[in-house]
Amino acid sequence: MSQTDARAVILERIRAAGASSSAPAEVPPPPPDTVLDESAMLELLVENLRDYRAVVTEVNGPELRPAVDAVLQRHGCRTVTVAPALDDSDRPTDAFTVIEDHGLSSQELDGIDAVVTTSRVAIAETGTVVLDHDGGQARRALSLVPDVHICIVRADQVVTSVPEGVSRLRPSVEKGLPLTWISGPSATSDIELNRVEGVHGPRNLEVILVR
Amino acid sequence: MTTTSSNPNPLADTMPTFIGMPKFPTMAKEALGNTQQRRNLQHATHTIRAKRAAVVGEMNDWEALRRNGADTKDEVLAHLDTYLEQLEAKLVESGATVHWARDAEEANRIVIGLVQAEGVDEVVKVKSMATQEIELNEALEEVGIAAWETDLAELIVQLGDDRPSHILVPAIHRGRAEIREIFRNKMAAVGRPAPEGMTDEPRQLAEAARLHLREKFLRAKVAISGANFAIADTGTLVVLESEGNGRMCLTLPETLISVVGIEKVLPTWEDLGTFMQLLPRSSTGERMNPYTTMWTGPAAGDGPQNVHVVLVDNGRTHVLADEVGRQGLRCIRCSACLNVCPVYERAGGHAYGSVYPGPIGAVLTPQLRGTGSAIDQSLPYASSLCGACFEVCPVRIDIPRMLVHLRTQVVDEHRGTRNAESSAMQAMAWMFADNRRLQKAQRAATLGGKLLGKRTSLGAIPGPASAWSGARDVPVPPKETFRQWWSRTDGGRR
Amino acid sequence: MRVALFATCFNDTMWPETPKATVRLLRRLGVEVEFPPEQTCCGQMFTNTGYADEAIPLARSFVDVFEGYDAVVSVSGSCTGSVREQYGDLAKRSGDTALVDGVAKVAPKTYELSEFIVDVLGVTDVGAYFPHRVTYHPTCHSLRMLKVGDRPLQLLREVRGIDLVDLPSATECCGFGGTFAMKNADVSVAMGSDKVRHIRETEAEVVVAGDNSCLAQIGGLLERQRAGVRTMHLAEILASTEQEAS
């Protein structure tokens, strides 16, 4: 009862504030997006990812599995979690213990060294990868709890600007999928405004860009 | 039942004043005496100012982006009722539960009820200005629920039994050595202690926070957040952060309660294209903050399955009713205005007596709370009107104009009760109303100038002028005004 | 073109050398300014302190006095800013449509000195001579309300003999802010002290600005510190000539 009251009262206060009487305002469009050709766009993505301390490996299709292995080796990882839907071609080889996620608990995830995911979109201008957590991208906890996140980005997923990235993501949102935007590893600037990488999220973000 | 539902001026109890808060100048004077804090603030504000300028400078047409941001927010405010109804419908459709709260007390009551229904005695929290504004942590504590702040700076403030002094970096007033002491002395009482041998190196301090909070994240059943944006046409909530504490809270617990001010709505999903550029570049001075989470109700098999949204008014509709003040509701809490403000840099955030410090606080707080108290009457005057805040605001809030508007409101509210200032102002206004009166006053001034002979300035003088002359010399009036010269020489032609 | 000088109450009473220099300068540039003696004060101090009712009659009087001129030149960026950016709000509050119309006519033709010389007269070399080391402080209202940009610097760069040096953190407020200087004296002095420190770092003999109110703050601190740096209004440097110097 009180809830209905609150809703009605707030809406009534808004109407009484006189702000809702005018005709729809015409909002002029935002400035046009930056346009880059594909190679400049990929170069910018790599540059901006690195600027925010992500490690980037650029590979051709067949080199992907060895590249995943190499990253895991570099971090001394033994256990890796993946979504059951992750393609074989995107997974590490048998040299590592691959644990498929069939509802791992947070505590279980905390004991795993690394995660391999795909992504939905990458934005060059800001050095951002976006996951909608469908298929091989795994549910959110997987790319959050283990300390090494290996994220596979395919060249055709890359856009130049933030507005382009946003429009590409509408279908995911309409399906009700959650999104995680990631720009470099976890960081804080809370101590004297100095940037420190690595707080709660994975302290290592490894992006493998597949051309 | 609430006490303010039918009150057209629902202030005073919308946002609590920090207890017994004196006026801004008194608080500022105290802060100026704290040299450690001044050094911390100077360093921090200048660092972030430069970072912001650099990433804004990268943009082709920042001004057009700002205008689009401001216009979009104005459109929201012009049709806020419609957008809120649309947001609510989309949220419900996506499986979220929507609650409405007229004021702080009602919002806190709703949240407490939801937490108690889960049968837990602790919650993890993502940094949120809205929950600070309504003093949710204190309300939870009263009923025996511990609210763990998980943002590093909020953790420093909470463990230090301190108050936030900045919107983005609440512990900006603290240096690394102080933070080390707080962690060493306070962490053990509420969970995992700080590591042995921890130095004051920022990396080690961040590591201590990681270890301390991890156990809390992994066991938490309920999380509380705010939202930077709420998208009306999709029912999506958006939280920007850096450390991953936000992702932990928004992903691992079973229940998520988000407290959202009603002005946070954006009309369409595509509007994020503008705001995801404006906010990170203006707040942390990055092209993009490390992490952003966006969710549209509960997602099957992924993250919290009970998703609640509490839409809070708490004085916002009162701000909306003011034609000039309304633009304050465009604010996206980036804190760029704090970082460039010469007054904030020297006075610090605590002097503003509110969770919203700095230029935006000086306009927002007296609007949300009203101008009844001494601190709230002094806030609109806590500015030299230099305009640096307006220049950097990503949604073009004309803060200087709003400050003048609020000063006028303060004076208007006191018309009829005479004081030294109003008497002086009225006497001067009378003098300026007629140039003959002005000339008469000028003759007295030039007489003074002649009596003082060759001196060009005076040192400290007692009385009301001491506010000026305590540290600044006073110029001596000239022996002849311009007006006297003009008529004596026919404008220099004689 | 009929041009009126708005001397401003503060300069008329306390700093008459500034409007006098303005008259000499403009006359040298071929502009015969008039000084309508009915002028008093633009009301900025009242407006900015919250005394809108006291400011409205002053706005009305400003409009009455200056309505008939083609251009109004003022020696204060801050007072010009008040006329151009704040009179609209005052007129609206008064509910007097005649005042609203009057403001709409007078405000756009009210200029700060450097705007008038560069934009209206189209001149940057005013034939001045000033053989001294000078640093320029851009005042907040000329910079951010009027957006005069680098017009004052364009004028100063053409001055013969001048040694113009950059002021560190130039765009930071000096801390004057009208009644702010009294109401928040401690913060105001802290801001001013930093400004003065930067000025002294330049080792300039003279600090120049387009507003004597800011210069009163800066000068008051410099005098108290016996810093040996003079304050001068832009008009006074631009009016200086070789003949005067010799």
Coordinates of N, CA and C in Angstrom, one line a residue, chain C residues 108-204:
Chain C
P108 N 24.9 43.1 -25.6 CA 25.8 42.7 -26.6 C 26.8 43.8 -27.1
K109 N 26.5 45.0 -26.9 CA 27.4 46.1 -27.4 C 28.3 46.6 -26.2
T110 N 28.3 45.9 -25.1 CA 29.2 46.3 -24.0 C 30.5 45.4 -24.1
Y111 N 31.6 46.1 -24.2 CA 32.9 45.4 -24.4 C 33.9 45.7 -23.3
E112 N 34.7 44.7 -23.0 CA 35.9 44.8 -22.2 C 36.9 45.4 -23.2
L113 N 37.9 46.2 -22.6 CA 38.8 47.0 -23.4 C 39.5 46.2 -24.5
S114 N 40.1 45.0 -24.2 CA 40.8 44.3 -25.2 C 39.9 43.8 -26.3
E115 N 38.7 43.4 -26.0 CA 37.7 43.0 -27.0 C 37.4 44.2 -28.0
F116 N 37.2 45.4 -27.4 CA 36.9 46.5 -28.2 C 38.0 46.9 -29.1
I117 N 39.3 46.8 -28.6 CA 40.4 47.2 -29.5 C 40.6 46.2 -30.6
V118 N 40.6 44.9 -30.2 CA 40.9 43.8 -31.2 C 39.8 43.6 -32.1
D119 N 38.6 43.4 -31.6 CA 37.4 43.0 -32.4 C 36.7 44.2 -33.1
V120 N 36.5 45.3 -32.4 CA 35.8 46.4 -33.0 C 36.7 47.3 -33.8
L121 N 37.8 47.7 -33.2 CA 38.8 48.5 -34.0 C 39.6 47.7 -34.9
G122 N 39.8 46.4 -34.7 CA 40.6 45.6 -35.5 C 42.1 45.9 -35.4
V123 N 42.6 46.3 -34.3 CA 43.9 46.7 -34.1 C 44.6 45.8 -33.0
T124 N 45.9 45.5 -33.3 CA 46.6 44.8 -32.2 C 47.9 45.6 -31.8
D125 N 48.4 46.4 -32.8 CA 49.5 47.3 -32.4 C 49.0 48.7 -32.1
V126 N 49.0 49.0 -30.8 CA 48.4 50.3 -30.4 C 49.5 51.4 -30.3
G127 N 50.7 51.1 -30.7 CA 51.8 52.1 -30.7 C 52.3 52.3 -29.3
A128 N 52.3 51.3 -28.4 CA 52.7 51.6 -27.1 C 54.2 51.2 -26.9
Y129 N 54.8 51.8 -25.9 CA 56.2 51.6 -25.5 C 56.3 51.4 -24.0
F130 N 56.8 50.2 -23.6 CA 56.9 50.0 -22.2 C 58.1 49.0 -21.9
P131 N 59.3 49.6 -21.7 CA 60.5 48.8 -21.6 C 60.7 48.1 -20.2
H132 N 59.8 47.2 -19.9 CA 59.9 46.5 -18.6 C 59.6 45.1 -18.7
R133 N 60.0 44.3 -17.7 CA 59.6 42.9 -17.6 C 58.2 42.8 -17.0
V134 N 57.3 42.1 -17.8 CA 55.9 42.1 -17.4 C 55.4 40.7 -17.5
T135 N 54.5 40.4 -16.5 CA 53.8 39.1 -16.7 C 52.3 39.4 -16.6
Y136 N 51.5 38.6 -17.3 CA 50.1 38.9 -17.5 C 49.2 37.8 -16.7
H137 N 48.3 38.3 -15.9 CA 47.4 37.4 -15.2 C 46.0 37.6 -15.9
P138 N 45.5 36.5 -16.5 CA 44.2 36.5 -17.1 C 43.2 36.4 -16.0
T139 N 42.3 37.4 -15.8 CA 41.3 37.3 -14.8 C 40.2 36.4 -15.1
C140 N 39.6 35.7 -14.1 CA 38.7 34.6 -14.4 C 37.5 35.1 -15.2
H141 N 36.9 36.2 -14.9 CA 35.7 36.6 -15.6 C 36.0 37.0 -17.1
S142 N 37.2 37.6 -17.3 CA 37.5 37.9 -18.7 C 37.8 36.6 -19.5
L143 N 38.4 35.7 -18.8 CA 38.8 34.4 -19.4 C 37.6 33.5 -19.6
R144 N 36.8 33.3 -18.6 CA 35.7 32.3 -18.7 C 34.3 32.8 -18.9
M145 N 34.0 34.1 -18.5 CA 32.7 34.6 -18.8 C 32.7 35.2 -20.1
L146 N 33.7 36.1 -20.4 CA 33.7 36.9 -21.6 C 34.5 36.1 -22.7
K147 N 35.3 35.2 -22.3 CA 36.1 34.4 -23.3 C 37.0 35.3 -24.2
V148 N 37.7 36.2 -23.5 CA 38.6 37.2 -24.3 C 39.8 36.4 -24.9
G149 N 40.0 35.2 -24.4 CA 41.1 34.4 -25.0 C 42.4 35.1 -24.9
D150 N 43.2 35.2 -26.0 CA 44.5 35.8 -25.9 C 44.6 37.2 -26.4
R151 N 43.4 37.8 -26.5 CA 43.4 39.2 -27.0 C 44.3 40.1 -26.2
P152 N 44.3 40.1 -24.9 CA 45.2 41.0 -24.1 C 46.7 40.7 -24.5
L153 N 47.0 39.4 -24.7 CA 48.4 39.1 -25.0 C 48.7 39.5 -26.4
Q154 N 47.8 39.4 -27.3 CA 48.0 39.9 -28.7 C 48.4 41.4 -28.6
L155 N 47.7 42.1 -27.8 CA 48.0 43.6 -27.6 C 49.4 43.8 -27.0
L156 N 49.6 43.0 -25.9 CA 50.9 43.2 -25.2 C 52.1 42.8 -26.0
R157 N 52.0 41.8 -26.8 CA 53.1 41.3 -27.6 C 53.6 42.4 -28.6
E158 N 52.7 43.3 -29.0 CA 53.1 44.4 -29.9 C 53.7 45.6 -29.3
V159 N 53.7 45.6 -27.9 CA 54.2 46.8 -27.2 C 55.8 46.8 -27.4
R160 N 56.3 47.9 -27.8 CA 57.7 48.1 -28.0 C 58.5 48.0 -26.6
G161 N 59.6 47.3 -26.7 CA 60.4 47.3 -25.5 C 60.0 46.3 -24.4
I162 N 58.8 45.8 -24.5 CA 58.3 45.0 -23.4 C 59.0 43.6 -23.3
D163 N 59.3 43.1 -22.1 CA 59.8 41.8 -21.9 C 58.7 41.0 -21.3
L164 N 57.9 40.3 -22.1 CA 56.7 39.6 -21.6 C 57.0 38.2 -21.2
V165 N 56.8 37.9 -20.0 CA 57.1 36.5 -19.5 C 55.8 35.8 -19.1
D166 N 55.8 34.5 -19.3 CA 54.6 33.6 -19.0 C 54.5 33.5 -17.4
L167 N 53.3 33.6 -17.0 CA 53.0 33.4 -15.6 C 52.6 31.9 -15.3
P168 N 53.3 31.2 -14.4 CA 53.0 29.8 -14.2 C 51.6 29.7 -13.6
S169 N 50.9 28.7 -13.9 CA 49.5 28.4 -13.4 C 48.6 29.7 -13.6
A170 N 48.8 30.3 -14.8 CA 48.2 31.6 -15.0 C 46.7 31.6 -14.8
T171 N 46.0 30.5 -15.3 CA 44.5 30.6 -15.3 C 43.9 30.3 -13.9
E172 N 44.7 30.1 -12.9 CA 44.1 29.9 -11.6 C 43.7 31.2 -11.0
C173 N 42.6 31.2 -10.3 CA 42.0 32.4 -9.7 C 42.9 33.0 -8.6
C174 N 42.9 34.3 -8.6 CA 43.8 35.0 -7.6 C 43.1 35.0 -6.2
G175 N 41.9 34.6 -6.1 CA 41.2 34.5 -4.8 C 40.4 35.8 -4.4
F176 N 40.3 36.7 -5.3 CA 39.6 37.9 -5.0 C 38.1 37.6 -4.8
G177 N 37.4 37.5 -6.0 CA 36.0 37.0 -5.9 C 35.0 37.9 -5.2
G178 N 35.3 39.3 -5.3 CA 34.3 40.2 -4.7 C 34.2 40.0 -3.2
T179 N 33.0 39.9 -2.7 CA 32.8 39.7 -1.2 C 33.4 38.4 -0.7
F180 N 33.7 37.5 -1.6 CA 34.4 36.2 -1.2 C 35.7 36.6 -0.5
A181 N 36.4 37.6 -0.9 CA 37.6 38.0 -0.3 C 37.4 38.3 1.2
M182 N 36.2 38.8 1.6 CA 35.9 39.1 3.0 C 35.3 37.9 3.7
K183 N 34.3 37.3 3.0 CA 33.5 36.3 3.6 C 34.3 35.0 3.9
N184 N 35.2 34.7 3.0 CA 36.1 33.6 3.1 C 37.6 34.0 3.0
A185 N 37.9 35.0 3.9 CA 39.2 35.6 3.9 C 40.3 34.7 3.9
D186 N 40.2 33.6 4.7 CA 41.4 32.7 4.8 C 41.7 31.9 3.5
V187 N 40.6 31.4 2.9 CA 40.8 30.7 1.6 C 41.3 31.7 0.6
S188 N 40.7 32.9 0.6 CA 41.0 33.9 -0.4 C 42.5 34.3 -0.3
V189 N 43.0 34.4 0.9 CA 44.4 34.8 1.1 C 45.3 33.6 0.7
A190 N 44.9 32.4 1.0 CA 45.6 31.2 0.6 C 45.8 31.1 -0.9
M191 N 44.7 31.4 -1.6 CA 44.7 31.4 -3.1 C 45.6 32.5 -3.6
G192 N 45.4 33.7 -3.0 CA 46.2 34.9 -3.5 C 47.7 34.7 -3.2
S193 N 48.0 34.0 -2.1 CA 49.4 33.8 -1.8 C 50.1 32.9 -2.8
D194 N 49.4 31.9 -3.3 CA 49.9 31.0 -4.4 C 50.1 31.9 -5.7
K195 N 49.1 32.7 -6.0 CA 49.2 33.5 -7.2 C 50.5 34.4 -7.1
V196 N 50.6 35.1 -5.9 CA 51.8 36.0 -5.7 C 53.1 35.2 -5.8
R197 N 53.1 34.0 -5.3 CA 54.3 33.2 -5.4 C 54.7 33.0 -6.8
H198 N 53.7 32.6 -7.7 CA 54.0 32.4 -9.1 C 54.4 33.7 -9.8
I199 N 53.8 34.8 -9.4 CA 54.2 36.1 -10.0 C 55.7 36.4 -9.6
R200 N 56.1 36.1 -8.4 CA 57.5 36.4 -8.0 C 58.4 35.5 -8.7
E201 N 58.0 34.3 -9.0 CA 58.9 33.3 -9.7 C 59.3 33.9 -11.1
T202 N 58.4 34.7 -11.7 CA 58.7 35.2 -13.0 C 59.8 36.3 -13.0
E203 N 60.0 36.9 -11.8 CA 60.9 38.0 -11.6 C 60.5 39.2 -12.5
A204 N 59.2 39.3 -12.7 CA 58.7 40.5 -13.4 C 58.7 41.7 -12.5

